[in-house]
XYZ file of C-alpha atoms in Angstrom:
519
model
C 71.164 -20.021 -69.450
C 68.075 -21.688 -67.946
C 70.129 -23.224 -64.903
C 71.480 -19.786 -64.568
C 68.006 -18.056 -64.147
C 66.674 -20.450 -61.929
C 69.631 -20.190 -59.589
C 68.850 -16.087 -59.744
C 65.525 -17.028 -58.992
C 66.646 -18.820 -55.580
C 68.522 -16.069 -54.881
C 66.115 -13.454 -54.803
C 62.857 -16.012 -53.420
C 64.432 -15.189 -49.896
C 65.062 -11.880 -50.218
C 61.186 -11.163 -51.313
C 60.258 -13.280 -48.675
C 62.840 -11.127 -45.949
C 60.927 -7.947 -47.357
C 57.343 -9.470 -46.809
C 58.435 -10.432 -43.425
C 59.617 -7.159 -42.511
C 56.674 -5.588 -44.138
C 54.266 -7.790 -42.055
C 56.309 -7.030 -38.878
C 56.124 -3.389 -39.357
C 52.823 -3.658 -40.501
C 51.877 -5.906 -37.227
C 53.903 -3.816 -35.091
C 52.612 -0.734 -35.831
C 48.603 -1.614 -35.168
C 49.630 -3.210 -31.756
C 51.608 0.084 -31.079
C 48.878 2.310 -31.730
C 46.325 -0.479 -30.733
C 47.882 -0.481 -26.791
C 48.196 3.966 -27.136
C 44.606 3.972 -27.843
C 43.450 1.527 -25.148
C 45.619 2.934 -22.893
C 44.518 5.908 -23.979
C 41.043 4.733 -23.302
C 41.657 3.445 -19.843
C 43.121 7.198 -18.618
C 39.682 8.364 -20.246
C 37.037 6.352 -18.444
C 39.034 7.516 -14.991
C 38.798 11.056 -15.889
C 35.237 10.571 -17.189
C 34.750 8.717 -13.378
C 36.253 11.527 -11.747
C 34.762 14.271 -13.506
C 31.387 12.553 -12.346
C 32.015 12.185 -9.272
C 33.625 15.929 -8.346
C 29.950 16.904 -9.898
C 28.084 15.037 -7.863
C 30.317 15.838 -4.731
C 29.629 19.689 -5.470
C 26.318 18.590 -5.870
C 25.896 17.454 -2.230
C 28.111 20.502 -0.918
C 25.551 22.690 -2.629
C 22.718 21.112 -0.923
C 23.871 21.230 2.121
C 24.909 25.038 2.468
C 21.898 25.815 0.809
C 20.044 24.312 3.981
C 22.228 26.461 5.934
C 21.952 29.625 3.956
C 18.040 28.994 4.567
C 18.177 29.168 7.881
C 20.401 32.324 7.929
C 17.316 33.723 5.919
C 15.257 32.614 8.365
C 17.075 33.601 11.063
C 17.330 37.098 9.710
C 13.682 37.572 9.836
C 12.921 35.987 13.001
C 15.780 38.982 14.305
C 13.762 41.783 12.713
C 10.663 41.047 14.522
C 11.603 40.171 17.886
C 12.519 42.936 20.368
C 15.022 42.689 22.970
C 13.354 42.474 26.284
C 13.885 38.869 28.015
C 10.346 37.632 27.603
C 10.685 37.871 23.807
C 13.907 36.068 23.654
C 12.872 33.268 25.451
C 9.755 32.922 23.899
C 12.051 32.654 20.722
C 14.019 29.977 22.502
C 10.664 28.433 23.984
C 8.572 28.408 20.443
C 11.503 27.831 17.639
C 13.392 24.129 17.596
C 16.274 25.487 15.847
C 17.113 27.968 18.309
C 19.141 26.714 21.492
C 20.012 30.044 22.993
C 20.628 33.804 21.989
C 22.845 36.553 23.704
C 22.638 40.646 22.354
C 25.602 42.552 23.006
C 25.300 46.363 23.266
C 27.934 48.097 23.532
C 30.049 45.521 23.979
C 28.303 44.442 26.976
C 26.487 41.308 27.860
C 22.858 42.888 27.742
C 21.197 38.784 27.653
C 21.822 36.663 29.583
C 21.287 38.771 32.242
C 24.149 38.360 34.421
C 22.735 40.424 37.220
C 19.686 37.897 37.353
C 19.397 34.474 38.525
C 20.719 32.015 35.946
C 19.825 28.564 34.800
C 22.439 26.088 34.663
C 21.972 25.735 30.732
C 22.450 29.673 30.804
C 25.846 29.984 32.817
C 27.206 27.478 30.516
C 26.261 29.685 27.212
C 27.362 33.123 29.190
C 30.504 31.175 29.843
C 30.978 30.159 25.832
C 30.215 33.212 24.978
C 32.292 35.164 26.929
C 35.401 35.446 24.250
C 32.529 37.285 22.306
C 31.468 39.240 24.990
C 35.560 40.431 25.578
C 36.450 40.226 21.803
C 33.224 41.026 19.252
C 35.490 40.703 16.277
C 36.002 37.109 16.585
C 32.513 37.178 15.236
C 34.122 38.398 12.072
C 37.356 36.725 11.412
C 35.339 33.672 9.507
C 33.225 36.234 7.736
C 35.181 39.108 5.797
C 34.143 39.486 2.084
C 35.571 43.151 1.742
C 38.755 44.506 3.640
C 37.463 47.667 3.546
C 34.043 47.031 5.351
C 33.415 44.613 8.592
C 30.565 41.983 7.780
C 27.234 42.722 9.496
C 26.095 39.046 9.789
C 27.319 35.458 9.353
C 28.435 32.430 11.177
C 30.335 31.433 14.406
C 31.363 27.931 15.764
C 32.943 27.106 18.751
C 34.269 23.512 18.922
C 35.692 23.382 22.535
C 32.554 21.471 23.549
C 31.616 17.555 22.974
C 29.200 18.702 20.458
C 30.213 22.179 18.302
C 28.501 25.399 18.922
C 26.870 27.066 15.760
C 26.322 30.634 16.190
C 24.602 32.739 13.439
C 24.986 36.267 14.644
C 23.685 39.841 13.099
C 24.647 43.986 13.877
C 21.448 45.738 14.330
C 20.884 48.688 15.210
C 24.544 48.907 16.913
C 23.548 45.412 18.823
C 25.112 42.444 18.047
C 22.403 39.605 17.993
C 23.406 35.823 18.325
C 21.340 32.591 18.320
C 22.821 29.436 19.170
C 21.795 26.917 16.196
C 20.772 23.073 17.516
C 23.013 21.690 15.637
C 21.419 17.679 16.237
C 18.558 19.704 14.243
C 20.512 20.833 11.759
C 22.425 17.579 11.429
C 18.576 15.502 11.420
C 16.744 17.784 8.961
C 19.834 18.047 6.088
C 20.328 13.722 6.762
C 16.125 13.688 6.629
C 16.493 16.026 3.451
C 19.166 14.220 1.480
C 17.894 12.168 -0.939
C 20.688 10.909 -3.679
C 20.726 8.071 -6.167
C 23.888 7.913 -7.626
C 23.202 4.520 -9.097
C 25.938 1.909 -7.880
C 27.811 4.660 -6.685
C 28.259 5.644 -3.370
C 27.883 9.425 -1.770
C 29.275 9.783 2.384
C 28.904 12.829 4.409
C 31.102 12.874 7.649
C 32.068 15.171 10.473
C 35.767 14.669 11.605
C 35.344 11.100 10.103
C 31.864 10.487 11.697
C 29.334 8.810 9.445
C 26.583 11.393 9.201
C 25.325 10.425 5.930
C 25.608 7.169 3.251
C 23.031 7.185 0.000
C 23.549 3.066 0.181
C 23.872 1.254 3.253
C 23.705 -1.611 1.850
C 26.655 -1.420 -0.624
C 30.428 -2.676 0.722
C 32.951 -0.280 0.418
C 35.802 -2.973 0.186
C 34.806 -2.923 -3.831
C 34.959 0.042 -4.316
C 37.367 3.065 -4.547
C 37.196 6.970 -3.676
C 37.044 8.910 -6.674
C 36.490 12.433 -5.260
C 36.059 14.253 -1.783
C 35.435 17.399 -0.969
C 35.768 20.153 2.474
C 33.159 22.123 3.024
C 33.437 25.633 3.959
C 33.613 27.950 7.484
C 31.458 27.271 9.367
C 31.182 23.462 8.271
C 34.828 22.748 7.839
C 34.962 19.979 9.857
C 32.424 18.308 7.240
C 33.372 16.515 4.064
C 31.815 14.678 1.518
C 33.716 11.546 0.110
C 32.164 10.090 -3.216
C 32.886 5.954 -4.134
C 32.016 4.583 -7.089
C 33.774 0.641 -8.822
C 37.355 1.292 -10.170
C 37.843 1.376 -13.967
C 38.388 -2.349 -15.055
C 41.279 -2.376 -16.705
C 41.790 -5.835 -17.518
C 38.680 -5.921 -18.966
C 39.081 -2.886 -21.683
C 43.388 -4.249 -22.146
C 41.361 -7.874 -22.385
C 38.816 -7.077 -25.519
C 41.125 -4.458 -26.753
C 43.740 -7.244 -26.968
C 41.491 -9.616 -28.541
C 40.750 -7.202 -31.284
C 43.555 -5.924 -31.924
C 45.240 -9.478 -31.699
C 42.084 -10.342 -34.930
C 43.545 -7.056 -36.869
C 46.710 -7.695 -36.898
C 46.567 -11.661 -37.618
C 44.367 -10.096 -40.799
C 47.063 -7.241 -41.577
C 49.493 -11.142 -41.535
C 47.474 -12.409 -43.753
C 46.958 -9.656 -45.666
C 50.482 -8.890 -46.258
C 50.858 -12.571 -46.973
C 48.538 -12.725 -49.687
C 50.193 -9.962 -51.218
C 53.125 -11.810 -51.033
C 51.709 -14.737 -52.299
C 50.291 -13.391 -55.392
C 53.451 -11.732 -55.829
C 55.836 -14.123 -55.952
C 53.016 -16.591 -57.802
C 53.052 -13.628 -60.839
C 57.070 -13.593 -60.678
C 57.242 -16.775 -61.044
C 54.970 -17.423 -63.868
C 56.457 -14.678 -65.626
C 59.764 -16.296 -65.272
C 58.680 -19.734 -66.664
C 57.244 -17.285 -69.878
C 60.385 -15.656 -70.058
C 62.767 -18.920 -69.667
C 60.065 -20.987 -71.559
C 60.660 -18.430 -74.818
C 64.070 -18.636 -73.618
C 65.034 -22.213 -73.657
C 62.756 -22.690 -76.848
C 64.209 -19.652 -79.018
C 67.831 -21.058 -77.763
C 66.615 -24.375 -79.167
C 65.212 -22.896 -82.393
C 68.658 -20.923 -83.183
C 70.703 -23.909 -84.086
C 68.297 -25.285 -86.628
C 67.353 -21.993 -88.274
C 71.246 -21.336 -88.746
C 71.789 -24.137 -91.153
C 68.330 -23.350 -92.656
C 69.511 -19.887 -93.684
C 73.161 -21.014 -94.643
C 71.549 -24.082 -96.885
C 68.691 -21.329 -98.376
C 72.281 -19.085 -99.404
C 73.959 -21.552 -100.982
C 70.539 -23.309 -102.664
C 70.390 -19.268 -103.825
C 73.908 -19.138 -104.909
C 73.195 -22.599 -107.228
C 70.061 -21.302 -108.704
C 71.776 -18.127 -109.641
C 71.678 -19.103 -113.177
C 68.992 -21.100 -113.241
C 65.182 -20.259 -113.745
C 63.869 -16.662 -112.168
C 60.608 -18.678 -109.997
C 63.240 -21.029 -108.416
C 65.533 -18.209 -107.407
C 62.488 -16.368 -106.594
C 61.222 -19.024 -103.937
C 65.200 -19.495 -102.655
C 65.182 -15.507 -102.031
C 61.800 -16.007 -100.250
C 63.464 -18.955 -97.981
C 66.766 -16.498 -97.145
C 63.713 -13.972 -97.044
C 61.732 -15.336 -94.133
C 64.448 -17.288 -92.213
C 66.306 -14.082 -91.971
C 63.224 -12.772 -90.429
C 62.662 -15.399 -87.923
C 66.247 -15.109 -87.055
C 65.280 -11.494 -85.759
C 62.241 -12.786 -84.446
C 64.109 -15.126 -81.981
C 67.008 -12.195 -81.188
C 64.283 -10.341 -80.043
C 62.904 -13.292 -78.073
C 66.782 -13.835 -76.713
C 67.082 -10.439 -76.172
C 64.830 -9.951 -73.895
C 66.099 -12.233 -71.208
C 69.373 -11.368 -71.303
C 71.423 -8.102 -71.144
C 73.962 -7.551 -74.082
C 76.526 -4.927 -73.591
C 76.957 -1.488 -75.257
C 78.732 -0.785 -78.475
C 78.815 3.003 -79.042
C 80.140 4.023 -82.399
C 79.333 6.851 -84.640
C 76.737 6.183 -86.654
C 75.974 8.079 -90.058
C 71.803 8.204 -89.727
C 71.292 8.969 -93.642
C 72.836 5.698 -94.452
C 71.999 3.697 -91.537
C 68.114 4.704 -92.105
C 68.078 4.026 -95.557
C 69.306 0.516 -94.965
C 67.031 -0.408 -92.727
C 64.046 0.971 -95.019
C 65.666 -0.884 -97.896
C 65.811 -4.405 -96.113
C 61.522 -3.610 -95.191
C 61.069 -2.590 -98.636
C 60.266 -6.160 -100.203
C 57.962 -7.046 -97.257
C 56.281 -3.813 -97.765
C 55.635 -4.144 -101.571
C 53.876 -7.139 -101.494
C 51.393 -5.760 -98.817
C 51.208 -3.050 -101.470
C 52.855 -0.593 -99.118
C 55.374 2.067 -99.389
C 57.960 3.713 -96.926
C 58.607 7.386 -97.396
C 61.651 8.602 -95.713
C 62.615 12.008 -94.800
C 66.144 13.195 -92.966
C 68.634 15.551 -93.443
C 71.759 14.126 -95.632
C 74.320 15.105 -92.887
C 73.520 14.141 -89.348
C 75.960 11.623 -87.257
C 74.934 10.256 -83.515
C 76.519 7.941 -81.517
C 75.092 4.828 -80.690
C 74.677 1.066 -80.543
C 73.891 0.117 -84.351
C 72.626 -3.294 -83.260
C 70.186 -1.850 -80.876
C 69.045 0.927 -82.459
C 68.633 -0.870 -85.172
C 66.779 -3.929 -83.647
C 64.586 -0.589 -82.166
C 63.823 0.695 -85.738
C 63.018 -1.993 -86.918
C 60.320 -2.845 -83.936
C 58.959 -0.136 -85.525
C 58.833 -0.929 -88.838
C 57.456 -4.227 -88.112
C 54.473 -3.235 -86.308
C 53.393 -0.917 -89.054
C 53.730 -3.718 -91.633
C 51.762 -6.243 -89.563
C 49.060 -4.222 -88.194
C 48.767 -0.998 -90.280
C 48.528 -2.495 -94.168
C 45.002 -1.052 -94.581
C 46.728 2.727 -94.115
C 49.357 1.496 -97.384
C 52.126 4.364 -96.744
C 54.515 4.387 -94.009
C 56.613 7.459 -93.220
C 60.447 6.876 -91.150
C 61.229 10.933 -90.098
C 64.587 11.800 -88.667
C 64.365 15.412 -86.628
C 67.485 17.002 -85.335
C 66.995 19.036 -82.428
C 69.203 21.267 -80.125
C 68.877 18.563 -77.305
C 67.469 15.163 -79.213
C 67.199 13.764 -82.123
C 63.878 12.014 -82.796
C 63.516 8.640 -85.422
C 59.648 8.578 -85.421
C 57.813 5.893 -87.858
C 54.256 7.027 -88.995
C 52.113 4.604 -90.194
C 47.923 5.500 -91.205
C 46.193 2.628 -90.424
C 43.114 2.434 -87.517
C 45.409 3.749 -84.463
C 46.103 2.658 -81.103
C 43.126 3.674 -78.232
C 44.514 6.049 -76.043
C 43.804 3.851 -72.505
C 46.260 1.047 -74.516
C 49.601 3.149 -74.769
C 50.549 2.198 -71.848
C 49.249 -1.431 -71.706
C 51.453 -1.926 -74.974
C 54.962 -1.842 -73.308
C 54.022 -4.539 -70.665
C 55.951 -7.631 -71.273
C 53.180 -10.436 -73.278
C 51.025 -7.671 -74.050
C 48.695 -7.500 -77.177
C 46.298 -5.391 -77.710
C 42.958 -6.937 -78.438
C 41.159 -5.833 -82.068
C 40.401 -7.011 -84.985
C 43.783 -5.904 -86.773
C 45.532 -7.811 -84.097
C 43.328 -11.409 -85.368
C 45.503 -14.277 -87.113
C 48.467 -11.696 -86.856
C 51.268 -13.672 -85.149
C 53.287 -11.721 -82.399
C 54.781 -12.903 -78.778
C 53.586 -9.427 -76.877
C 57.693 -8.493 -76.272
C 58.463 -6.340 -79.313
C 57.664 -2.846 -77.754
C 59.011 -3.829 -73.815
C 62.494 -4.505 -75.145
C 62.111 -2.102 -77.872
C 61.898 0.478 -74.211
C 64.614 -1.600 -72.469
C 66.679 -0.582 -75.009
C 66.229 3.125 -75.749
C 66.428 3.446 -71.781
C 69.930 1.796 -72.347
C 71.126 4.060 -74.643
C 69.916 6.746 -72.484
C 66.727 7.610 -74.637
C 62.524 7.188 -74.613
C 60.156 6.050 -76.019
C 57.003 8.638 -77.392
C 53.687 7.698 -78.890
C 51.306 10.469 -80.350
C 48.170 9.411 -82.178
C 47.939 11.412 -85.709
C 44.622 10.819 -87.205
C 44.661 8.543 -88.833
C 47.121 5.919 -87.580
C 50.178 5.638 -84.504
C 53.494 7.401 -84.667
C 55.982 5.997 -82.675
C 59.144 8.557 -82.068
C 62.653 7.113 -80.471
C 64.048 10.233 -78.951
C 68.161 10.515 -78.293
C 69.908 12.809 -76.778
C 71.924 15.202 -78.601
C 75.865 15.127 -77.992
C 79.102 15.073 -79.756
C 80.660 12.329 -77.850
C 79.889 8.662 -77.450
C 78.300 6.839 -74.312
C 81.467 7.247 -71.342
C 79.973 4.141 -69.569
C 78.142 0.533 -70.626
C 75.366 -0.986 -69.343
C 73.064 -3.523 -69.930
C 69.139 -3.540 -70.009
C 66.890 -1.872 -67.316
């Protein structure tokens, strides 16, 4: 038997190892998968944050440039309101204001200034030639400044890109006339670049016009180590202007590198934890198997000499049948105790193997009374009484040996641990769905917190009543296994005083359809 159990243990070990390896790889795989997805999300999040920051700073720079242009428009509006349209006044504006290079005035779709009927300088002639399309079609001024389709704009910007340098014009309708200032483009660029003071740390911002660099926030930085994080084209009339933002790219290698090391450490820890649990499980299982094997082997070795002791004790009892009562009493004690020891060894052997069921009809009144009578001498020796309370006519289908062993275990425990109560009640109660066989003692009882523990193998309640009382701690374990094999269960209740063990079996008029071993 021991060799068979060792072979069974060897078969189960690779299976448990395979399960442990599968669990470990599953845990490690899940950590690796979710960890990689987390690192991937972190890289994307950093990239998104860098782009969002770039767009914010680009918008800040674009607002700065457009605000500068808007300030020019406000100043020009004020200047137009204070200026008369005579030639001397307009020439004075051109000479005194560095932002204005030329002026035109249209009156009823005619060029009022510069006056072509007068002698014009070469600069004025070039200016007249540039604005001649506007003179012929003043609606050209409105094309890029329309905000409401039902109402023509009264002021705005106009740009001509036909020359080497863009011609930027601010115009306004005043009293039926159209007045336009040619803005000094060089002066505008100079003012914007000198006023711009963007400091974005290690990042770089550039302002360009048709690819020509106008402004760079950090001239000493090398663009080769950066990537463009965003760009913006300014609206009309500066649609040729572009703002670009450069920054250091998100270093995915660093994120994946450090994150991978952390994941590797986490997976190693998880693997070690699973391995530790596996080792503890195998050690516990091996220890339990060793305990069971040892108990089984010892019990098996004790069974043969005990059988001989019982045989010769019974022969001795027969030989002393006509002798003194004292010798006969001694022989009866030897026989009774040998029978009791046989039951104990049988319990231990039952715990280590699974015998087949032998279902048969059982008349409970005779069956229960016979078990009670068997315990009567030992109970009387301890001044205890057994009270049997059950119906006269009640039959069930069950296994005689298993049922005997369960009830005997209840009575044996009451005898060993509840002798102080002096009374044990053996009750049978029949219900529509089940039959309850209960053994109730009047001892000190069992704490409720230990009720679940008493059915575990080799567990014994530690208290004053168990000290000095021999026992293996597997009796109730065997009883529960036997009850489950019979399709029943064991319940524990706590009357005051004492404790009550109940074997609940299903009420059935037919025997069990199949046989099965211990669970």
